[in-house]
Amino acid sequence: MAAWVEEVPEEGFLSRKFLDKPWLLWRELDGSWVMVSDRCPHRFVPLSRGKFNDGKISCGYHGLTFNGKGECVFNPFSQQIPNNARLSTLPVVERYGALWFWLGDASLADQDSIPDFNFIETGQPISCAHYLMGVNYELIADNLLDLTHAEFLHVENFGMKGSLFSHGKQKVEVDDSGAIWNKWDTKDAPPPDWPEHLKREGITIDEALHIRWHAPASLALFIEINRHDTGEPVIPPMANPHILTPETQKSTHYFFTHGRSKEAEEHARKVFLTEDEPMLQAQSDAMDGEDFWDLNPVVMPSDVAAIRARRQLLKLRSEEADQREEVVAQLNFNN
Amino acid sequence: MAAWVEEVPEEGFLSRKFLDKPWLLWRELDGSWVMVSDRCPHRFVPLSRGKFNDGKISCGYHGLTFNGKGECVFNPFSQQIPNNARLSTLPVVERYGALWFWLGDASLADQDSIPDFNFIETGQPISCAHYLMGVNYELIADNLLDLTHAEFLHVENFGMKGSLFSHGKQKVEVDDSGAIWNKWDTKDAPPPDWPEHLKREGITIDEALHIRWHAPASLALFIEINRHDTGEPVIPPMANPHILTPETQKSTHYFFTHGRSKEAEEHARKVFLTEDEPMLQAQSDAMDGEDFWDLNPVVMPSDVAAIRARRQLLKLRSEEADQREEVVAQLNFNN
Amino acid sequence: MAAWVEEVPEEGFLSRKFLDKPWLLWRELDGSWVMVSDRCPHRFVPLSRGKFNDGKISCGYHGLTFNGKGECVFNPFSQQIPNNARLSTLPVVERYGALWFWLGDASLADQDSIPDFNFIETGQPISCAHYLMGVNYELIADNLLDLTHAEFLHVENFGMKGSLFSHGKQKVEVDDSGAIWNKWDTKDAPPPDWPEHLKREGITIDEALHIRWHAPASLALFIEINRHDTGEPVIPPMANPHILTPETQKSTHYFFTHGRSKEAEEHARKVFLTEDEPMLQAQSDAMDGEDFWDLNPVVMPSDVAAIRARRQLLKLRSEEADQREEVVAQLNFNN
């Protein structure tokens, strides 16, 4: 995921870095989206320092102008367009109020591989949020895939007073879409403090805390809290995207949604930016650039989902490396 | 170039870094200039943290004292001067109100190789300026050698409303001194907005915009604007030094002159430090330490002068490397 | 040395980094001291971000809890303790109001190798100070082992107006404990300005300025100033620890004591942090990561003690490397 649609200015563009490279996103007049390199091929300055007009970006240094196909359409110095004056482009589509891009071989881009986040558009009215976290995306995915950390790191906000440990059962599953799920189901557990009447009336609850991960790091969290006796919801079921896109090896775009209130916005910022991020940065500092596995981590049953996700990424990376080698071998053979 | 003469305090010294090494500059009683290493050979602290008196600098850590020849002239611990207590020195001379030094083999230092900046002393009264820019000097020289960038980056200050492109002709020349010139000459072009009467009276102008480059990066800019009909000057002819000396790989001393007014000072700071420098830093960041040529830049006719200058530097570096190898080979032979 | 005893909170712990690794220090209920790694073996976050209670530290991320032996004593997820859930520990003992640790093979830890700092507890009432200096510990030891620098760097505070050079004699000795001493003894020298009556009455002084170094960098400074005629003390004899423990290659814990007054505290901060540290940081910057000996330093008689200390460290490092090789060879042989 590159951005929320609403992050891109109406008659302008958005500049954002992914995997160490800067890109520009804008909407064409026909409503389609484009994504071009934010680096002029003449002297390498960011085109985002230039001027945008009518779907074309002019470099602020010497004026070369490019369209959304990455073509140079104006050279102030002559009628001739220099041969290699071209911007890289990436396939990008809109879905679920978000923009999705594909960094690999463009011919392999497959919209069907975008995970299902239908709930974003069909659920309660929401606000879209974007955070930039100063850690590697895999550490954030680890954090999300093991929600037991809420009992310690978010105890004031989400803590279940240990009922996860006393009454919960964990299941790790892979669904047909290839997603890894970590499902904690709590049965007949003491109710939370709120709403107040539950405790007074001796009502216990069932809670489902399910998180879903699609490679590389598109997560969705589903929470249900029901009365154990009647099965009636105590709160409306919740579904939230937690979509992570690397900016660099050590920073990550974090896309989230929350309720429309100022309170919900502040609550989310508090949890992500004052509880999660400092802990993850301390973790990142402590790991000091070493590989996760080389540090010989203690592995517990609660880690199974996160570890499966890490293994799947290793497999994908290894397959990609094999494919590249094959392409190179093929090229050598043909020559 | 190391400094403007007026930058060196009357009875003191100037400390400045060139090519990663710190140096001290001062004027001897006989009026000659000296340049010695700003690093004590005892414990390597900067001598500039010590005390300067009567043309001698005393280390602020343990008191070793050196004269302008780099000789240790006082050891507080004994009458004996330690053998290797010596500072490196560099040849340095005053010319055009500036100090010029030679980093190579001292026996090859040749005052005649200092480019002609006579106009600094013979022209209008000026103020000397020194900026420290956070980019490699070659990127600044590229910027200066292709003045068409003024149409985009300095459009408010120097923009000629496109007349460079519509009425201008570019010529790149090498003169007898080995300097590379990039000359833009505009004929019979629409006048600038100022002075106002030109447009009213239907007077067109001829403009000469000539920039000269001497290796490694001493540039001079000459501007003339004349009435096309009578040839009379619209403004007095202008000449400005733009002399660049590397501080480190990523920072450059920029020596310039401007008119004596506060306004002229502010204008220069605005153009160099709020228009040029941020663009050049964005360029430097985008290049991320990669070699200019490895990035396969688009090359346009307007780049010819800058590219010749880059090639000349490559040639000079390569010759220097050859000479060093020869010296080593000779030494080996003699042994 | 790890810390002053009084730096560790009564019912809490101290977190401090030594040689790039973070450690926790606390006092057990039986009064003994423990030192365990401040890094959770599960996800590597600092345990100091967690909760300390009853001599046990709980990780603030997922709740694993460890005692002072480094054992995991509670796993919120199950009765089972994961196999490799263990913290490294270090031997640590209290002596002279300070905590002393041993980073090497625990079986070789020898309390008798702690240098004698008995004067800390038996002398005048003192306050304990801890500074963090942003330079390598060997540069600080060099600084202390050559106290002539006081004549230049601390001339206002400790300068002896050159009497060290005119009336002083230096002796470098090694004592039975293996300590290196640098002893400056000044005889029949002009008195300091204070107390005032000395100069008025024409009384000269004898001064002993003796500094002692134990590897790796535990120093003690002894100062005596007596009337030359009667031998009576002009000021009470002074003894101060200057104990240095590396935090990283470029930062050092500096342990010191000074008189109990606010004035004494401010004086010490002024000397260490506004006179010594900036000079040492300038030195460190100038050395730019190069090895001290590779820079071919000027060596003077006043450097002899510092250079002997450096040589002893080189010898200790080389012996340690040999021992490691022997252990590896032995292991290979046994296999």
PDB file of C-alpha atoms in Angstrom, chain C residues 9-147:
ATOM      1  CA  PRO C   9      17.890   3.195  44.052  1.00  0.00           C
ATOM      2  CA  GLU C  10      16.839   1.593  47.364  1.00  0.00           C
ATOM      3  CA  GLU C  11      14.141  -0.712  46.014  1.00  0.00           C
ATOM      4  CA  GLY C  12      15.048  -0.551  42.370  1.00  0.00           C
ATOM      5  CA  PHE C  13      17.802  -1.161  39.905  1.00  0.00           C
ATOM      6  CA  LEU C  14      20.388   0.747  37.912  1.00  0.00           C
ATOM      7  CA  SER C  15      20.683   0.257  34.159  1.00  0.00           C
ATOM      8  CA  ARG C  16      24.069   1.076  32.654  1.00  0.00           C
ATOM      9  CA  LYS C  17      25.988   0.182  29.532  1.00  0.00           C
ATOM     10  CA  PHE C  18      29.535  -1.179  29.666  1.00  0.00           C
ATOM     11  CA  LEU C  19      31.604  -2.091  26.604  1.00  0.00           C
ATOM     12  CA  ASP C  20      28.561  -1.658  24.338  1.00  0.00           C
ATOM     13  CA  LYS C  21      26.304  -3.988  26.325  1.00  0.00           C
ATOM     14  CA  PRO C  22      23.494  -2.950  28.700  1.00  0.00           C
ATOM     15  CA  TRP C  23      23.404  -4.321  32.255  1.00  0.00           C
ATOM     16  CA  LEU C  24      21.149  -4.149  35.296  1.00  0.00           C
ATOM     17  CA  LEU C  25      22.474  -3.842  38.839  1.00  0.00           C
ATOM     18  CA  TRP C  26      20.480  -4.393  42.003  1.00  0.00           C
ATOM     19  CA  ARG C  27      20.887  -5.422  45.611  1.00  0.00           C
ATOM     20  CA  GLU C  28      19.314  -8.725  46.688  1.00  0.00           C
ATOM     21  CA  LEU C  29      17.353  -9.003  49.938  1.00  0.00           C
ATOM     22  CA  ASP C  30      20.366 -10.720  51.566  1.00  0.00           C
ATOM     23  CA  GLY C  31      22.447  -7.614  50.797  1.00  0.00           C
ATOM     24  CA  SER C  32      24.473  -9.212  48.019  1.00  0.00           C
ATOM     25  CA  TRP C  33      24.665  -7.553  44.598  1.00  0.00           C
ATOM     26  CA  VAL C  34      23.680  -8.901  41.217  1.00  0.00           C
ATOM     27  CA  MET C  35      24.381  -7.844  37.659  1.00  0.00           C
ATOM     28  CA  VAL C  36      22.305  -9.284  34.819  1.00  0.00           C
ATOM     29  CA  SER C  37      21.970  -8.493  31.126  1.00  0.00           C
ATOM     30  CA  ASP C  38      19.480  -5.701  30.371  1.00  0.00           C
ATOM     31  CA  ARG C  39      18.228  -7.469  27.267  1.00  0.00           C
ATOM     32  CA  CYS C  40      15.315  -9.877  27.190  1.00  0.00           C
ATOM     33  CA  PRO C  41      16.308 -13.102  25.381  1.00  0.00           C
ATOM     34  CA  HIS C  42      12.820 -13.306  23.834  1.00  0.00           C
ATOM     35  CA  ARG C  43      12.611 -10.154  21.710  1.00  0.00           C
ATOM     36  CA  PHE C  44      15.761  -8.309  22.870  1.00  0.00           C
ATOM     37  CA  VAL C  45      14.071  -5.251  24.345  1.00  0.00           C
ATOM     38  CA  PRO C  46      15.685  -3.627  27.395  1.00  0.00           C
ATOM     39  CA  LEU C  47      14.297  -5.204  30.568  1.00  0.00           C
ATOM     40  CA  SER C  48      14.785  -1.810  32.194  1.00  0.00           C
ATOM     41  CA  ARG C  49      11.633  -0.756  30.293  1.00  0.00           C
ATOM     42  CA  GLY C  50       9.716  -3.287  32.413  1.00  0.00           C
ATOM     43  CA  LYS C  51       8.725  -3.627  36.070  1.00  0.00           C
ATOM     44  CA  PHE C  52      10.972  -4.423  39.029  1.00  0.00           C
ATOM     45  CA  ASN C  53       9.527  -6.038  42.124  1.00  0.00           C
ATOM     46  CA  ASP C  54      10.962  -8.091  44.950  1.00  0.00           C
ATOM     47  CA  GLY C  55      14.254  -8.717  43.214  1.00  0.00           C
ATOM     48  CA  LYS C  56      12.671  -9.752  39.935  1.00  0.00           C
ATOM     49  CA  ILE C  57      12.416  -7.884  36.645  1.00  0.00           C
ATOM     50  CA  SER C  58       9.447  -8.416  34.289  1.00  0.00           C
ATOM     51  CA  CYS C  59       9.804  -7.602  30.616  1.00  0.00           C
ATOM     52  CA  GLY C  60       7.538  -4.729  29.588  1.00  0.00           C
ATOM     53  CA  TYR C  61       6.849  -6.277  26.189  1.00  0.00           C
ATOM     54  CA  HIS C  62       5.612  -9.860  26.829  1.00  0.00           C
ATOM     55  CA  GLY C  63       6.070 -10.371  30.547  1.00  0.00           C
ATOM     56  CA  LEU C  64       8.879 -12.904  30.928  1.00  0.00           C
ATOM     57  CA  THR C  65      10.265 -12.440  34.448  1.00  0.00           C
ATOM     58  CA  PHE C  66      13.841 -12.988  35.643  1.00  0.00           C
ATOM     59  CA  ASN C  67      15.593 -13.162  39.011  1.00  0.00           C
ATOM     60  CA  GLY C  68      19.045 -11.966  39.968  1.00  0.00           C
ATOM     61  CA  LYS C  69      20.624 -15.269  38.931  1.00  0.00           C
ATOM     62  CA  GLY C  70      19.382 -14.585  35.409  1.00  0.00           C
ATOM     63  CA  GLU C  71      16.821 -17.390  35.662  1.00  0.00           C
ATOM     64  CA  CYS C  72      13.388 -17.034  34.093  1.00  0.00           C
ATOM     65  CA  VAL C  73      11.001 -17.521  37.007  1.00  0.00           C
ATOM     66  CA  PHE C  74       7.677 -16.649  35.382  1.00  0.00           C
ATOM     67  CA  ASN C  75       6.192 -17.133  31.923  1.00  0.00           C
ATOM     68  CA  PRO C  76       2.694 -15.665  31.669  1.00  0.00           C
ATOM     69  CA  PHE C  77       1.855 -17.993  28.798  1.00  0.00           C
ATOM     70  CA  SER C  78       2.421 -21.335  30.470  1.00  0.00           C
ATOM     71  CA  GLN C  79       3.940 -23.201  33.396  1.00  0.00           C
ATOM     72  CA  GLN C  80       6.817 -24.111  31.156  1.00  0.00           C
ATOM     73  CA  ILE C  81       9.941 -21.998  31.120  1.00  0.00           C
ATOM     74  CA  PRO C  82      11.511 -21.822  27.673  1.00  0.00           C
ATOM     75  CA  ASN C  83      14.902 -23.521  27.535  1.00  0.00           C
ATOM     76  CA  ASN C  84      17.097 -20.614  26.525  1.00  0.00           C
ATOM     77  CA  ALA C  85      15.208 -18.017  28.574  1.00  0.00           C
ATOM     78  CA  ARG C  86      18.285 -16.969  30.576  1.00  0.00           C
ATOM     79  CA  LEU C  87      20.100 -13.747  31.220  1.00  0.00           C
ATOM     80  CA  SER C  88      23.865 -13.457  31.277  1.00  0.00           C
ATOM     81  CA  THR C  89      25.192 -12.519  34.714  1.00  0.00           C
ATOM     82  CA  LEU C  90      28.441 -11.034  35.923  1.00  0.00           C
ATOM     83  CA  PRO C  91      30.255 -11.347  39.264  1.00  0.00           C
ATOM     84  CA  VAL C  92      29.879  -8.089  41.181  1.00  0.00           C
ATOM     85  CA  VAL C  93      31.002  -7.053  44.672  1.00  0.00           C
ATOM     86  CA  GLU C  94      30.825  -3.985  46.866  1.00  0.00           C
ATOM     87  CA  ARG C  95      33.988  -2.332  48.070  1.00  0.00           C
ATOM     88  CA  TYR C  96      34.902   1.260  49.049  1.00  0.00           C
ATOM     89  CA  GLY C  97      31.303   2.371  48.472  1.00  0.00           C
ATOM     90  CA  ALA C  98      31.549   1.206  44.881  1.00  0.00           C
ATOM     91  CA  LEU C  99      30.438  -1.843  42.861  1.00  0.00           C
ATOM     92  CA  TRP C 100      33.108  -3.789  40.996  1.00  0.00           C
ATOM     93  CA  PHE C 101      32.356  -6.246  38.220  1.00  0.00           C
ATOM     94  CA  TRP C 102      34.291  -8.766  36.169  1.00  0.00           C
ATOM     95  CA  LEU C 103      33.563  -9.170  32.455  1.00  0.00           C
ATOM     96  CA  GLY C 104      35.880 -12.121  31.780  1.00  0.00           C
ATOM     97  CA  ASP C 105      35.629 -15.806  32.687  1.00  0.00           C
ATOM     98  CA  ALA C 106      33.674 -15.767  35.984  1.00  0.00           C
ATOM     99  CA  SER C 107      35.901 -18.443  37.513  1.00  0.00           C
ATOM    100  CA  LEU C 108      38.857 -16.076  37.224  1.00  0.00           C
ATOM    101  CA  ALA C 109      37.166 -13.186  39.023  1.00  0.00           C
ATOM    102  CA  ASP C 110      39.455 -12.241  41.902  1.00  0.00           C
ATOM    103  CA  GLN C 111      38.422  -9.669  44.477  1.00  0.00           C
ATOM    104  CA  ASP C 112      42.040  -9.193  45.446  1.00  0.00           C
ATOM    105  CA  SER C 113      42.663  -7.634  42.061  1.00  0.00           C
ATOM    106  CA  ILE C 114      40.475  -4.661  42.990  1.00  0.00           C
ATOM    107  CA  PRO C 115      42.928  -1.789  43.541  1.00  0.00           C
ATOM    108  CA  ASP C 116      43.194  -0.284  46.996  1.00  0.00           C
ATOM    109  CA  PHE C 117      40.851   2.723  47.291  1.00  0.00           C
ATOM    110  CA  ASN C 118      40.615   2.497  51.055  1.00  0.00           C
ATOM    111  CA  PHE C 119      41.075   6.263  51.327  1.00  0.00           C
ATOM    112  CA  ILE C 120      37.578   6.797  49.917  1.00  0.00           C
ATOM    113  CA  GLU C 121      36.030   5.448  53.112  1.00  0.00           C
ATOM    114  CA  THR C 122      38.594   6.566  55.623  1.00  0.00           C
ATOM    115  CA  GLY C 123      39.278  10.100  54.411  1.00  0.00           C
ATOM    116  CA  GLN C 124      37.289  13.322  54.651  1.00  0.00           C
ATOM    117  CA  PRO C 125      33.525  13.136  54.065  1.00  0.00           C
ATOM    118  CA  ILE C 126      33.000  13.143  50.304  1.00  0.00           C
ATOM    119  CA  SER C 127      30.336  13.197  47.631  1.00  0.00           C
ATOM    120  CA  CYS C 128      30.409  10.615  44.867  1.00  0.00           C
ATOM    121  CA  ALA C 129      30.252  11.843  41.278  1.00  0.00           C
ATOM    122  CA  HIS C 130      29.625  10.076  38.004  1.00  0.00           C
ATOM    123  CA  TYR C 131      30.174  11.724  34.620  1.00  0.00           C
ATOM    124  CA  LEU C 132      29.702  10.269  31.170  1.00  0.00           C
ATOM    125  CA  MET C 133      32.473  11.561  28.895  1.00  0.00           C
ATOM    126  CA  GLY C 134      32.163  11.278  25.137  1.00  0.00           C
ATOM    127  CA  VAL C 135      35.663   9.931  24.471  1.00  0.00           C
ATOM    128  CA  ASN C 136      37.599   6.682  24.647  1.00  0.00           C
ATOM    129  CA  TYR C 137      38.849   5.833  28.152  1.00  0.00           C
ATOM    130  CA  GLU C 138      42.515   5.635  27.105  1.00  0.00           C
ATOM    131  CA  LEU C 139      42.519   9.305  26.115  1.00  0.00           C
ATOM    132  CA  ILE C 140      41.238  10.186  29.591  1.00  0.00           C
ATOM    133  CA  ALA C 141      43.877   8.001  31.233  1.00  0.00           C
ATOM    134  CA  ASP C 142      46.563   9.710  29.121  1.00  0.00           C
ATOM    135  CA  ASN C 143      45.216  13.018  30.337  1.00  0.00           C
ATOM    136  CA  LEU C 144      45.396  11.997  33.999  1.00  0.00           C
ATOM    137  CA  LEU C 145      48.759  10.277  33.815  1.00  0.00           C
ATOM    138  CA  ASP C 146      50.372  13.479  32.567  1.00  0.00           C
ATOM    139  CA  LEU C 147      49.284  16.136  35.037  1.00  0.00           C
TER     140      LEU C 147
END
